Amino acid sequence: MLIKFFNNLLDFIYPTKCVFCEEVLPINEKDSICKHCYLKIEFITDDREPNLSLFSYDDLTRFSILRLKYYNKIHYGKIFANMMYNKLLKIDNKKYDYILYVPMYIKKKKKRGYDQAEVIAEELSKLCNIPIEKDNLIRTKNTLPQSKVSFEDRAKNVEGVFKVLKPERLKDKNILLIDDIYTTGNTINCCGKALKDAGASIICYYTLAKVIYKKNLDLD
Ligand SMILES: [Zn+2]
């Protein structure tokens, strides 16, 4: 009774907000996503291993991911990981030996204080009970964010910048590789190549959001 009272009081002082629209959620609401946003989010259901994504990257999801990346909303990472986990339950996730993530350049991570892909991967690792392999796949250069580079130059921007420090640990292993956004796939493909070169067996990409290029049907 007393615990319930204090929990309600805490909810009142620090209300849970929807991670997408930032609306205050009803007291005792466990999921940090409102019903309205839940209906608006375009969950991706027609994808298959080895390239999975949770939802479409649009205005609603973009601003939420921006808050996770640049505005210290680190707890969003856990909420997203929970959502990603539900999709993993529908596949044979036990075949994966390790969870890895597309790493940020070390100095950049120190400046920001966290790496959002690592936050998501860490939580997913706990939920799935698949060990996370940290500090093995590294980014050797502080590349420009892909969003600041033209589409033509994106492959070159990340070419050869990822390195596996202990390849012997990944030999013949099945890897679930996590990142936040899949746009052209250049960044995650470069990581995938580094893991393959290190001897990894199966590599499945799993990103939080994916840019879906829709054909403009109005065009002639
Ligand atoms: Zn909402």
XYZ file of C-alpha atoms and ligand atoms in Angstrom:
221
model
C 0.000 0.000 0.000
C 2.730 2.417 1.094
C 4.968 1.387 -1.797
C 2.088 1.956 -4.210
C 1.520 5.393 -2.724
C 5.174 6.368 -3.166
C 5.271 4.949 -6.685
C 2.239 7.037 -7.579
C 3.861 10.067 -5.967
C 7.036 9.480 -8.001
C 4.942 9.133 -11.153
C 3.330 12.444 -10.292
C 6.633 14.256 -9.724
C 8.499 12.554 -12.572
C 5.759 11.494 -14.970
C 6.542 8.897 -17.605
C 6.400 10.433 -21.035
C 5.886 8.900 -24.443
C 9.301 8.518 -26.099
C 7.874 9.703 -29.397
C 5.505 12.623 -28.753
C 6.619 13.384 -25.150
C 3.031 13.420 -23.900
C 2.692 12.554 -20.216
C 1.428 8.993 -19.865
C -1.231 7.880 -17.370
C 0.023 6.918 -13.900
C 1.275 3.319 -13.718
C 1.683 3.167 -17.474
C 4.534 0.740 -17.982
C 5.221 1.152 -21.682
C 6.786 4.495 -22.504
C 4.813 4.900 -25.671
C 1.324 6.324 -25.962
C -1.485 4.525 -27.731
C -1.685 7.273 -30.336
C 1.991 6.912 -31.339
C 1.782 3.153 -31.192
C -0.816 3.281 -33.945
C 1.143 5.847 -35.969
C 4.510 4.065 -35.943
C 5.190 2.062 -39.059
C 6.564 -1.200 -37.684
C 8.463 -3.201 -40.278
C 7.057 -6.702 -40.584
C 8.108 -7.894 -44.050
C 11.863 -8.027 -43.384
C 13.927 -11.166 -42.863
C 17.274 -12.181 -41.423
C 20.036 -11.165 -42.093
C 18.682 -7.620 -42.249
C 16.108 -6.646 -39.641
C 14.730 -3.278 -38.565
C 12.094 -2.415 -36.027
C 10.339 0.605 -37.518
C 10.397 3.052 -40.364
C 12.500 6.211 -39.980
C 10.046 9.090 -40.320
C 9.384 12.396 -38.539
C 7.876 10.735 -35.472
C 10.691 8.233 -34.937
C 13.463 10.582 -36.136
C 12.948 13.169 -33.401
C 12.866 10.460 -30.765
C 16.159 8.968 -32.011
C 17.674 12.474 -32.124
C 16.802 12.925 -28.438
C 18.465 9.595 -27.663
C 21.585 10.534 -29.640
C 22.110 14.175 -28.812
C 19.979 15.137 -25.821
C 21.014 12.626 -23.176
C 17.792 10.609 -23.310
C 19.834 7.496 -22.606
C 16.881 5.673 -21.058
C 15.231 5.703 -24.498
C 17.857 3.112 -25.469
C 16.421 0.649 -22.968
C 12.865 1.288 -24.101
C 13.848 0.794 -27.746
C 15.784 -2.367 -26.857
C 12.650 -3.765 -25.225
C 10.682 -3.083 -28.379
C 13.434 -4.661 -30.498
C 13.497 -7.694 -28.220
C 9.845 -8.506 -28.923
C 10.684 -8.900 -32.589
C 13.662 -11.144 -31.762
C 11.327 -13.522 -29.952
C 9.779 -14.357 -33.312
C 13.050 -15.691 -34.743
C 15.566 -18.285 -33.573
C 17.714 -15.770 -31.713
C 19.524 -18.479 -29.749
C 21.720 -19.226 -32.760
C 23.581 -15.957 -32.196
C 26.759 -16.237 -30.161
C 27.380 -12.528 -29.692
C 25.724 -9.168 -29.915
C 27.929 -6.417 -31.354
C 27.115 -2.846 -32.328
C 28.328 -0.272 -34.814
C 30.793 1.609 -32.627
C 31.287 5.313 -32.295
C 34.802 6.749 -32.522
C 36.267 6.521 -29.001
C 36.959 10.266 -28.596
C 33.465 11.086 -29.786
C 32.000 8.661 -27.252
C 34.040 10.225 -24.459
C 32.774 13.667 -25.446
C 29.134 12.568 -25.608
C 29.407 10.277 -22.617
C 27.717 7.286 -24.230
C 27.266 5.435 -27.483
C 23.564 5.015 -28.267
C 24.060 1.819 -30.300
C 26.004 0.348 -27.373
C 23.190 1.310 -24.940
C 20.645 -0.528 -27.102
C 22.968 -3.523 -27.635
C 23.719 -3.814 -23.917
C 20.054 -3.934 -22.996
C 19.242 -6.389 -25.790
C 22.085 -8.592 -24.590
C 20.528 -8.712 -21.104
C 17.057 -9.411 -22.458
C 18.121 -12.156 -24.899
C 20.825 -13.572 -22.707
C 23.300 -13.349 -25.583
C 26.703 -11.981 -24.498
C 27.752 -8.604 -25.803
C 31.235 -8.380 -27.304
C 32.517 -4.929 -26.404
C 35.640 -3.104 -27.522
C 36.514 -5.687 -30.131
C 35.016 -4.012 -33.180
C 36.319 -0.430 -33.202
C 36.032 2.661 -35.390
C 39.546 3.799 -36.249
C 38.665 7.276 -37.551
C 36.318 10.057 -36.555
C 34.261 9.976 -39.735
C 31.748 12.646 -40.650
C 28.181 11.640 -39.749
C 26.702 9.941 -42.834
C 23.815 12.440 -42.702
C 26.349 15.206 -43.476
C 27.775 13.384 -46.497
C 26.223 13.171 -49.966
C 24.750 9.796 -50.932
C 27.528 9.297 -53.504
C 30.280 9.809 -50.929
C 28.814 7.751 -48.085
C 30.496 4.458 -49.021
C 33.896 6.182 -49.212
C 33.329 8.001 -45.913
C 33.237 4.746 -43.924
C 35.393 2.510 -46.142
C 37.916 0.562 -44.074
C 37.303 2.502 -40.854
C 36.177 -0.487 -38.764
C 38.676 -2.913 -37.307
C 38.393 -6.112 -35.281
C 41.033 -6.178 -32.552
C 40.629 -9.826 -31.494
C 39.540 -11.776 -34.608
C 40.133 -15.125 -32.890
C 37.122 -14.434 -30.632
C 34.775 -14.081 -33.595
C 35.936 -16.987 -35.749
C 32.932 -19.091 -36.868
C 30.633 -17.149 -34.550
C 27.117 -15.992 -35.384
C 26.681 -12.303 -34.733
C 23.745 -9.996 -34.258
C 24.994 -6.538 -35.220
C 23.058 -3.590 -33.794
C 22.783 0.006 -34.972
C 20.291 2.829 -34.623
C 19.524 3.843 -38.198
C 19.833 2.053 -41.523
C 19.893 4.499 -44.405
C 22.080 3.354 -47.304
C 23.522 0.468 -45.299
C 27.096 1.620 -46.034
C 28.146 1.919 -42.378
C 26.742 -1.383 -41.157
C 28.007 -3.129 -44.314
C 31.538 -1.928 -43.539
C 31.227 -3.361 -40.029
C 29.829 -6.566 -41.490
C 32.815 -6.810 -43.836
C 35.264 -6.333 -40.954
C 33.490 -9.103 -39.015
C 33.464 -11.429 -42.048
C 37.177 -10.786 -42.617
C 37.714 -11.711 -38.962
C 36.124 -15.095 -39.675
C 32.584 -14.571 -38.369
C 30.018 -16.991 -39.777
C 26.477 -15.567 -39.833
C 26.028 -11.826 -39.417
C 22.536 -10.414 -39.021
C 21.975 -6.675 -38.989
C 19.319 -5.379 -36.641
C 18.635 -1.658 -36.661
C 16.122 0.345 -34.712
C 14.907 2.369 -37.674
C 15.212 2.032 -41.412
C 14.754 4.645 -44.101
C 12.112 3.285 -46.435
C 12.362 4.778 -49.876
C 8.848 4.941 -51.225
C 8.234 5.133 -54.927
C 6.383 8.265 -55.869
C 3.396 6.813 -57.664
C 2.399 10.222 -59.008
C 5.455 10.353 -61.222
C 5.062 9.473 -64.882
Zn 3.139 9.440 -28.115
